[in-house]
PDB file of C-alpha atoms in Angstrom:
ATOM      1  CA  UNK A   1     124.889 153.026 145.734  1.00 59.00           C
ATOM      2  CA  UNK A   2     121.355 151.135 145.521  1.00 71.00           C
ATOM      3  CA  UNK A   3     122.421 148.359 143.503  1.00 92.00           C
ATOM      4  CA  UNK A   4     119.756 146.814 141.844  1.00 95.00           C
ATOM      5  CA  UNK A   5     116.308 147.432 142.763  1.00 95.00           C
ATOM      6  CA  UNK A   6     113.309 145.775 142.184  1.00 96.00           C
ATOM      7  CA  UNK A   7     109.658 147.406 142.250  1.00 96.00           C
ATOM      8  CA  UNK A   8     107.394 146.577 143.030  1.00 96.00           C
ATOM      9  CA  UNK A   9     108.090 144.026 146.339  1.00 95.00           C
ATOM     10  CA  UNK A  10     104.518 142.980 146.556  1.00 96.00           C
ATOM     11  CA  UNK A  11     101.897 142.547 144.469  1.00 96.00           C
ATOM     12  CA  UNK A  12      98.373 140.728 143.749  1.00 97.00           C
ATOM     13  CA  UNK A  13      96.874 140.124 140.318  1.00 96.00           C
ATOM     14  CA  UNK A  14      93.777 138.438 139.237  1.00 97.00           C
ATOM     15  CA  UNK A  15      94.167 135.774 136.278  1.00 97.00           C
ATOM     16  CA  UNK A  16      93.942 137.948 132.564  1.00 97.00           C
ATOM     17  CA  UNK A  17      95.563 140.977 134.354  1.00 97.00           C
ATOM     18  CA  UNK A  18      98.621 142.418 133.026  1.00 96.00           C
ATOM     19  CA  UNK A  19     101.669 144.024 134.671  1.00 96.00           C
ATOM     20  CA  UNK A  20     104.771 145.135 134.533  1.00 97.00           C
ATOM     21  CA  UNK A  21     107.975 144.156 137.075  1.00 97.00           C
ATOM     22  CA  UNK A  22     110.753 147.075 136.730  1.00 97.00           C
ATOM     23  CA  UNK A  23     114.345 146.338 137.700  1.00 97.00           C
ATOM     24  CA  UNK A  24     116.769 149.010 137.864  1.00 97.00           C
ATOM     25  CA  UNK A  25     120.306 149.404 138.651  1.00 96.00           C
ATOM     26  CA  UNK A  26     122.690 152.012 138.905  1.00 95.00           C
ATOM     27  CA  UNK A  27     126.390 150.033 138.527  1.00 94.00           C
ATOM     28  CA  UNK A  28     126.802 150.040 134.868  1.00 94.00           C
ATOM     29  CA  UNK A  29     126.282 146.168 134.563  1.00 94.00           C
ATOM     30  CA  UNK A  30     126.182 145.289 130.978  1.00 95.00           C
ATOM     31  CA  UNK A  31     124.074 142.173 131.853  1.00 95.00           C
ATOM     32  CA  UNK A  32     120.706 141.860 133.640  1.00 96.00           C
ATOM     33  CA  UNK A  33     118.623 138.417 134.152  1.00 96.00           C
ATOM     34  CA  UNK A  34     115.367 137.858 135.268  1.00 97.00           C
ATOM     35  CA  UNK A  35     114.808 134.538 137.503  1.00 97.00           C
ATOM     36  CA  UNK A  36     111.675 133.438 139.531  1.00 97.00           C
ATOM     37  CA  UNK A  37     111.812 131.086 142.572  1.00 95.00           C
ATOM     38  CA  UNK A  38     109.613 128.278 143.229  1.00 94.00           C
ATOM     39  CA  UNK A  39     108.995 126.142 146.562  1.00 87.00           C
ATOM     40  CA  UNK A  40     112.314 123.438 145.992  1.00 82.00           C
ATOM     41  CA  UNK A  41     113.296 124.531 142.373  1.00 84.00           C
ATOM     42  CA  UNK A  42     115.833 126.780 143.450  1.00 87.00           C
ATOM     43  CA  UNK A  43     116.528 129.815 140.919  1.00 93.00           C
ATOM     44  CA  UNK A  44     115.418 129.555 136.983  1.00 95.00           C
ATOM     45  CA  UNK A  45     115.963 131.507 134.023  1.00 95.00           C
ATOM     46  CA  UNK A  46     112.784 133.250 132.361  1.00 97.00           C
ATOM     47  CA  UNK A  47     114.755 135.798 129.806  1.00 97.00           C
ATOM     48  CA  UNK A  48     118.141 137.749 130.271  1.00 95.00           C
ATOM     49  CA  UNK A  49     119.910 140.779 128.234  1.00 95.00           C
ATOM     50  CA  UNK A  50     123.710 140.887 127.524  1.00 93.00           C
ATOM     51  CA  UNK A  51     123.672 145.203 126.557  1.00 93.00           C
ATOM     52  CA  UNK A  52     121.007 147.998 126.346  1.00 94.00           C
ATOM     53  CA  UNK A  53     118.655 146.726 123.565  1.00 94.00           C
ATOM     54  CA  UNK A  54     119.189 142.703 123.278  1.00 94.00           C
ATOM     55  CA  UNK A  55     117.101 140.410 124.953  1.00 96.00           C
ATOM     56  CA  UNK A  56     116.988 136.471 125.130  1.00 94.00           C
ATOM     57  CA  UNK A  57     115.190 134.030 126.578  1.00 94.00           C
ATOM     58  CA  UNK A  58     115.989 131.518 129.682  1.00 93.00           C
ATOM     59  CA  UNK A  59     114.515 128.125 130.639  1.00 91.00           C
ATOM     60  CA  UNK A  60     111.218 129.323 131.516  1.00 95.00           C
ATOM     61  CA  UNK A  61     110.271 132.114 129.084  1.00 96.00           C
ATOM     62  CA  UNK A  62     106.854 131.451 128.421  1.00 96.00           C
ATOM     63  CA  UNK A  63     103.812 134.097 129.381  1.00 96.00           C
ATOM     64  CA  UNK A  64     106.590 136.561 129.808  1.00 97.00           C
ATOM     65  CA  UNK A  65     108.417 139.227 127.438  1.00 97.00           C
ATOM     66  CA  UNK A  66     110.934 141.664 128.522  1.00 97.00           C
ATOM     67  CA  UNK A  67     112.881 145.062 127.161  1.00 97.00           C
ATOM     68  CA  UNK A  68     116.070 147.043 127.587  1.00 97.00           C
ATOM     69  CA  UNK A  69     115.084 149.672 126.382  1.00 94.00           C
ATOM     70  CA  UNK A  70     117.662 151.921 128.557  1.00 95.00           C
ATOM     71  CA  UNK A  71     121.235 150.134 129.608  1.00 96.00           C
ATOM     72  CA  UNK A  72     120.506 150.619 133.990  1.00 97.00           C
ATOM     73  CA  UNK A  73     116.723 149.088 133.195  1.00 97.00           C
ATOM     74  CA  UNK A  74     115.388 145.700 132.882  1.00 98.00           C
ATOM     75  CA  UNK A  75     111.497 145.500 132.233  1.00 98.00           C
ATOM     76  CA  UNK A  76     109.550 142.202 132.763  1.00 98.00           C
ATOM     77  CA  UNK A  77     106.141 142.162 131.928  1.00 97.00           C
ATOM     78  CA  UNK A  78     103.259 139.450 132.351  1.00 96.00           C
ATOM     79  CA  UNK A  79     100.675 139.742 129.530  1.00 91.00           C
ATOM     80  CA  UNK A  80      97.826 137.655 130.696  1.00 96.00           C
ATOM     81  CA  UNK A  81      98.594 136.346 134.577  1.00 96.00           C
ATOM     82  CA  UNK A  82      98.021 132.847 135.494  1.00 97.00           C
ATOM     83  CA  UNK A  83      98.021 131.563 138.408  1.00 97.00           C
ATOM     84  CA  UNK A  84     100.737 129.347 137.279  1.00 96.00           C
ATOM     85  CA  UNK A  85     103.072 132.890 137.321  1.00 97.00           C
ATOM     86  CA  UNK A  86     102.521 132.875 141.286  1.00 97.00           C
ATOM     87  CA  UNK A  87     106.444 133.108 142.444  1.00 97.00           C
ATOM     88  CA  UNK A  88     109.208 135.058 143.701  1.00 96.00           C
ATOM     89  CA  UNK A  89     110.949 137.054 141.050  1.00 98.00           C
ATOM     90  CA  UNK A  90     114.667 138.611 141.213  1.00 97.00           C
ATOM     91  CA  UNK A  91     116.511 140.292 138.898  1.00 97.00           C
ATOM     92  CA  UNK A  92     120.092 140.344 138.695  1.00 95.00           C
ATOM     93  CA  UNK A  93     122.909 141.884 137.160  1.00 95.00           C
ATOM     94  CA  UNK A  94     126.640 141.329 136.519  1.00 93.00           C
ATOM     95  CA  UNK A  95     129.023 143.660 134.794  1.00 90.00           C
ATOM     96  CA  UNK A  96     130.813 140.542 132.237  1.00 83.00           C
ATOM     97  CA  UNK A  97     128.823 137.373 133.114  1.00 78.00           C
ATOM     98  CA  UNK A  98     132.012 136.096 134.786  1.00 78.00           C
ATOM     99  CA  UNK A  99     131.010 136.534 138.579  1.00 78.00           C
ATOM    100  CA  UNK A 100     130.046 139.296 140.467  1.00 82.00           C
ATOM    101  CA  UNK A 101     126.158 138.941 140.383  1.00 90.00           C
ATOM    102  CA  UNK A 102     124.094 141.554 142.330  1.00 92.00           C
ATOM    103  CA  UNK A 103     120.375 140.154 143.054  1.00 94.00           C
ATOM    104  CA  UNK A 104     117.640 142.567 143.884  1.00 95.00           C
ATOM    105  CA  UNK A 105     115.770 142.107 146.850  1.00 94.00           C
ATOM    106  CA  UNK A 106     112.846 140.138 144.730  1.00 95.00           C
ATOM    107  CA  UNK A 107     109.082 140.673 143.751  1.00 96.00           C
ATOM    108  CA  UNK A 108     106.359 138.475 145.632  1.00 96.00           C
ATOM    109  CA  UNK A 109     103.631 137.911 143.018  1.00 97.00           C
ATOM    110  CA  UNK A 110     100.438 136.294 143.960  1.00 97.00           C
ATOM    111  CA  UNK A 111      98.034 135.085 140.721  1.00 97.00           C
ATOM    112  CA  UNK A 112      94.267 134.229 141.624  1.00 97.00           C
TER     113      UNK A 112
ATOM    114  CA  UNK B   1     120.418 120.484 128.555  1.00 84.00           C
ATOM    115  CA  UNK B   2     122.460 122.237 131.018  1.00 90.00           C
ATOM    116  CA  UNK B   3     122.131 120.626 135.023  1.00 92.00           C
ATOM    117  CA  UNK B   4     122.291 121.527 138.492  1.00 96.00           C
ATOM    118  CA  UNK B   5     121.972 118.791 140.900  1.00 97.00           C
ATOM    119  CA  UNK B   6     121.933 119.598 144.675  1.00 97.00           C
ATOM    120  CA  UNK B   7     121.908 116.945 147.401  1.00 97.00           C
ATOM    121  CA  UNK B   8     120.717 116.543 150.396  1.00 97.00           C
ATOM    122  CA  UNK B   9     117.019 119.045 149.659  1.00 96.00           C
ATOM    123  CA  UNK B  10     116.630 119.577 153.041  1.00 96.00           C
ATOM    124  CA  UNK B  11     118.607 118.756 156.630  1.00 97.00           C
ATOM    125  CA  UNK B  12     118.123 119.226 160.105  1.00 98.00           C
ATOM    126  CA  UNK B  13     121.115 119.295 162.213  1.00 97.00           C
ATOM    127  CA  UNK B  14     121.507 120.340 165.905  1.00 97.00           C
ATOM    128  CA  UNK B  15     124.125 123.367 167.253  1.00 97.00           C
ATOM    129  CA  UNK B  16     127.579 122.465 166.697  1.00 97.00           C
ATOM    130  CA  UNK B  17     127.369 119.687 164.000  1.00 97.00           C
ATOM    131  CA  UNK B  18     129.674 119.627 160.792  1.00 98.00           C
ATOM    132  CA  UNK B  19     127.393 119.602 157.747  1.00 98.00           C
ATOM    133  CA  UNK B  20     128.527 118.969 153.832  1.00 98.00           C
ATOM    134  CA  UNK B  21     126.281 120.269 150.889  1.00 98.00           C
ATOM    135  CA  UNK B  22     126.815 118.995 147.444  1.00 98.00           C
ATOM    136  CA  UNK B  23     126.622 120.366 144.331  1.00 98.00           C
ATOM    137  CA  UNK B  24     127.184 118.358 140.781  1.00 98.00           C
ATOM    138  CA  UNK B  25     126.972 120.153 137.927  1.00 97.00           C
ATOM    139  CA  UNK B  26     126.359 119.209 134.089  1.00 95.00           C
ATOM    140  CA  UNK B  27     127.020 122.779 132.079  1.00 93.00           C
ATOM    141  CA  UNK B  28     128.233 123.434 128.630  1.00 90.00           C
ATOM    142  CA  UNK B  29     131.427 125.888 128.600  1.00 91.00           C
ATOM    143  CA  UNK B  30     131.260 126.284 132.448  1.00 92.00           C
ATOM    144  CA  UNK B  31     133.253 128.690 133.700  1.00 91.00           C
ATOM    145  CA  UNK B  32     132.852 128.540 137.499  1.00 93.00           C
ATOM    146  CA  UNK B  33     130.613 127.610 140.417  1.00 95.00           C
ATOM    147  CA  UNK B  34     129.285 129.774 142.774  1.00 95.00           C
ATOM    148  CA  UNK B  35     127.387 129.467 146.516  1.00 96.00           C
ATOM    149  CA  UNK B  36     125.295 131.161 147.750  1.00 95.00           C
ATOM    150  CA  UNK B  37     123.292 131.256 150.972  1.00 96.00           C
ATOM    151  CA  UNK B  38     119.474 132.754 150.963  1.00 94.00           C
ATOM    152  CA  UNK B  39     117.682 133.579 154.171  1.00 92.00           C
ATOM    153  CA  UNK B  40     114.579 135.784 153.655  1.00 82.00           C
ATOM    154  CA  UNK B  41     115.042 137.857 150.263  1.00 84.00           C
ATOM    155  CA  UNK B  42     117.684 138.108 148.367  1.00 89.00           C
ATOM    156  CA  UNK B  43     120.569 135.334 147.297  1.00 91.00           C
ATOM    157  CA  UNK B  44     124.101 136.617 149.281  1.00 92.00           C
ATOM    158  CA  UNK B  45     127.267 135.497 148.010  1.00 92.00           C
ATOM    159  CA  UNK B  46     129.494 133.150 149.905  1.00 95.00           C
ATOM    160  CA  UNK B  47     131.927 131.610 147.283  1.00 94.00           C
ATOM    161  CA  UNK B  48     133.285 131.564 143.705  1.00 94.00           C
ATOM    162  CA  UNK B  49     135.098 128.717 142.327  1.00 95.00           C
ATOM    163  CA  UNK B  50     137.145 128.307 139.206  1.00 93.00           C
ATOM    164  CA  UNK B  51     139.539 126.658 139.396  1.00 90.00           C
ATOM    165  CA  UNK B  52     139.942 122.500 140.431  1.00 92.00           C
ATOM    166  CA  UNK B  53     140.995 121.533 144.580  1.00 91.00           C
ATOM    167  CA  UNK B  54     142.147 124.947 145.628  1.00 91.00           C
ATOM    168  CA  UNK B  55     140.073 125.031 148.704  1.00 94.00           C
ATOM    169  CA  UNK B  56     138.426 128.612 149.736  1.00 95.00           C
ATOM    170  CA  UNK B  57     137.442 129.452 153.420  1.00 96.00           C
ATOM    171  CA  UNK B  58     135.920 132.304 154.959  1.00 95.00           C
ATOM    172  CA  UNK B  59     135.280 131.392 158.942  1.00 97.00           C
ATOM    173  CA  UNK B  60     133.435 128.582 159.564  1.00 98.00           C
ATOM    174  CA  UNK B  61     132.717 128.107 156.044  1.00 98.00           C
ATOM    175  CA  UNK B  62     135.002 126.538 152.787  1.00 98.00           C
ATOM    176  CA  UNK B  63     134.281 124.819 149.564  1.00 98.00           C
ATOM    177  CA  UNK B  64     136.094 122.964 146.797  1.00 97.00           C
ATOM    178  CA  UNK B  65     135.693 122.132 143.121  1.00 97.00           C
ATOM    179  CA  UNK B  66     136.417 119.208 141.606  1.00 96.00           C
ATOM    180  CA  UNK B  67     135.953 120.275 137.667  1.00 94.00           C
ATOM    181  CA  UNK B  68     136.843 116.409 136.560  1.00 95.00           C
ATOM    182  CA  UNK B  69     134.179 114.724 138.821  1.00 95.00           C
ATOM    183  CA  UNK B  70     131.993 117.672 138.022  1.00 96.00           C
ATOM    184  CA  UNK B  71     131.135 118.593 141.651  1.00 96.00           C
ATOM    185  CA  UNK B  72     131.090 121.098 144.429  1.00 98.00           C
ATOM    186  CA  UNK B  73     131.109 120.594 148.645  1.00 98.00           C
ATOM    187  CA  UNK B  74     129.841 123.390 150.586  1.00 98.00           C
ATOM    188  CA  UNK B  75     131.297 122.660 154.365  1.00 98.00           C
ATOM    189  CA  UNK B  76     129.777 124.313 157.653  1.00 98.00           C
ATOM    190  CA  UNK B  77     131.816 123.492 160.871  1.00 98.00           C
ATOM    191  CA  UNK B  78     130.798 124.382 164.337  1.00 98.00           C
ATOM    192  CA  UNK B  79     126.710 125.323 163.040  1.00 98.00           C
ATOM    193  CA  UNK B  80     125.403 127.701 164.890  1.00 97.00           C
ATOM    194  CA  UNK B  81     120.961 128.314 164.243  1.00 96.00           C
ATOM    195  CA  UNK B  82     122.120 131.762 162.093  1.00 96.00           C
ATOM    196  CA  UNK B  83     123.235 129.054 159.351  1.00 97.00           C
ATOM    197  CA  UNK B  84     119.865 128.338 159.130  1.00 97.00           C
ATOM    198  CA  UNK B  85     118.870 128.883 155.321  1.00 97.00           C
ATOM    199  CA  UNK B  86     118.595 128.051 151.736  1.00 95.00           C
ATOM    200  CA  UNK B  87     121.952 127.207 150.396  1.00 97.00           C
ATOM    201  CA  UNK B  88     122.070 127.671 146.358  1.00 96.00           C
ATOM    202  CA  UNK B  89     124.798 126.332 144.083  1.00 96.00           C
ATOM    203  CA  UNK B  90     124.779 128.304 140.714  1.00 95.00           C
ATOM    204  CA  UNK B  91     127.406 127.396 137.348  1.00 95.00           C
ATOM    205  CA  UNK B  92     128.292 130.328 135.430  1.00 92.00           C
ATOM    206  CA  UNK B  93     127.700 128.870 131.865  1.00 86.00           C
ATOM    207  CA  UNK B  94     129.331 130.256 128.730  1.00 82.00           C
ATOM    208  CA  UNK B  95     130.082 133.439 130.656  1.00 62.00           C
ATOM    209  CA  UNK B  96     126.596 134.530 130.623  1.00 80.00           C
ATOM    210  CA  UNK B  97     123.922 133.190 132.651  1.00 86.00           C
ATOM    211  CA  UNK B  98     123.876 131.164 135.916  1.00 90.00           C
ATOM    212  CA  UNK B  99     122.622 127.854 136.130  1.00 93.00           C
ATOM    213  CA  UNK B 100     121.076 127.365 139.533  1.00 95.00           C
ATOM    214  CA  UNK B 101     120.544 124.206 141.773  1.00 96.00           C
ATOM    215  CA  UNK B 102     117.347 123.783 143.753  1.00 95.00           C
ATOM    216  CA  UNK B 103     118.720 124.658 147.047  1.00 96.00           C
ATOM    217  CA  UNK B 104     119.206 122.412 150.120  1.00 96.00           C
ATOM    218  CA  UNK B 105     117.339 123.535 152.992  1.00 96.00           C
ATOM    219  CA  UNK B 106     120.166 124.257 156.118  1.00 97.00           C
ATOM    220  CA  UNK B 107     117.661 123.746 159.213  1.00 97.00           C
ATOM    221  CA  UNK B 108     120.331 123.995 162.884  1.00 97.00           C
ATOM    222  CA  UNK B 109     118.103 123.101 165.765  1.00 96.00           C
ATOM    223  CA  UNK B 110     119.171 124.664 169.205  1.00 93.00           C
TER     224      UNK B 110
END
């Protein structure tokens, strides 16, 4: 099994660019979050989706929308980049919400 | 609002030291705690914790939860430098979402 997989790993925007981060998995997890990692902030919340078609926002939502559109994908999708978006981003998913979180192997976006 | 508190950020250690992380937590309808330990990419799972003083161990490694102080330890015996990472505390909260910490930075000198 893959998991959950993230595409892409790397990527570069200028500011005012748009793009979107695609997060797949193949387990049947009803629940898929999107988090991005800062320098001593540890892990926080943008949005997360509890079944194919809901979405709701985290902590940090802002300058970001998502969709789940199809149950095994979670799309995250920058607008307008600023260089304030410059992070690490994982996605995870968990079958319940109870335990059993699977992290992707993460997205390094650089805004500039 | 829902809190994560992680203590100490960052700790340098030599080979063979004991170390303790801690983890308090503030979470509406938490359900359990988890650690985990991050070294380049992704978060890997150590430990889930529901329920109150039941200790868990795998190796070198155990934690506890106290759910009426509200707090988590995270103990490393015997470090060794491939402990060397970012150690994140998370609360599951309302059975949905994790909460995370910021991490403590593990660094084991030779």
């Amino acid at each position: 099994n893959a998991g959950v997989t993230q595409t892409p790993k790397f990527r570069v925007l200028k500011t005012g660019q748009s793009m979107t981060l695609l997060c797949a998995q193949d387990m049947n997890h009803e629940y898929m979050y999107w988090y991005r990692q800062d320098p001593g902030m540890g892990l926080r919340l943008i949005h997360y989706s509890v079944g194919e078609g809901t979405t709701a926002k985290g902590k940090v939502p802002d300058g970001y929308n998502v969709s789940r559109l199809k149950k095994q994908n979670f799309l995250l999708g920058l607008e307008s980049a600023a260089p304030s978006q410059t992070s690490v981003y994982f996605c995870a998913s968990t079958m319940d919400g109870a335990g059993g979180y699977t992290f992707g192997s993460g997205t390094r976006l650089t805004v500039v | 609002e829902d809190k994560v508190v992680q203590s100490p950020l960052s700790l340098v250690v030599h080979e063979g030291d004991t170390v303790t992380l801690n983890c308090s937590y503030e979470v509406t309808n938490f359900r359990s705690l988890l650690w985990y330990k991050q070294e380049k990419k992704a978060p890997t799972f150590l430990f889930m914790l529901t329920s109150s003083g039941i200790e868990k161990k795998s190796g070198r490694l155990s934690s506890i939860l106290d759910k009426k102080e509200l707090f988590s330890i995270l103990n490393i015996t015997a470090t060794q430098t491939g402990d060397s990472a970012i150690y994140l505390c998370a609360a599951i909260q309302g059975a949905q979402k994790l909460v995370f910490g910021q991490g403590t930075r593990l660094t084991i000198n030779p």
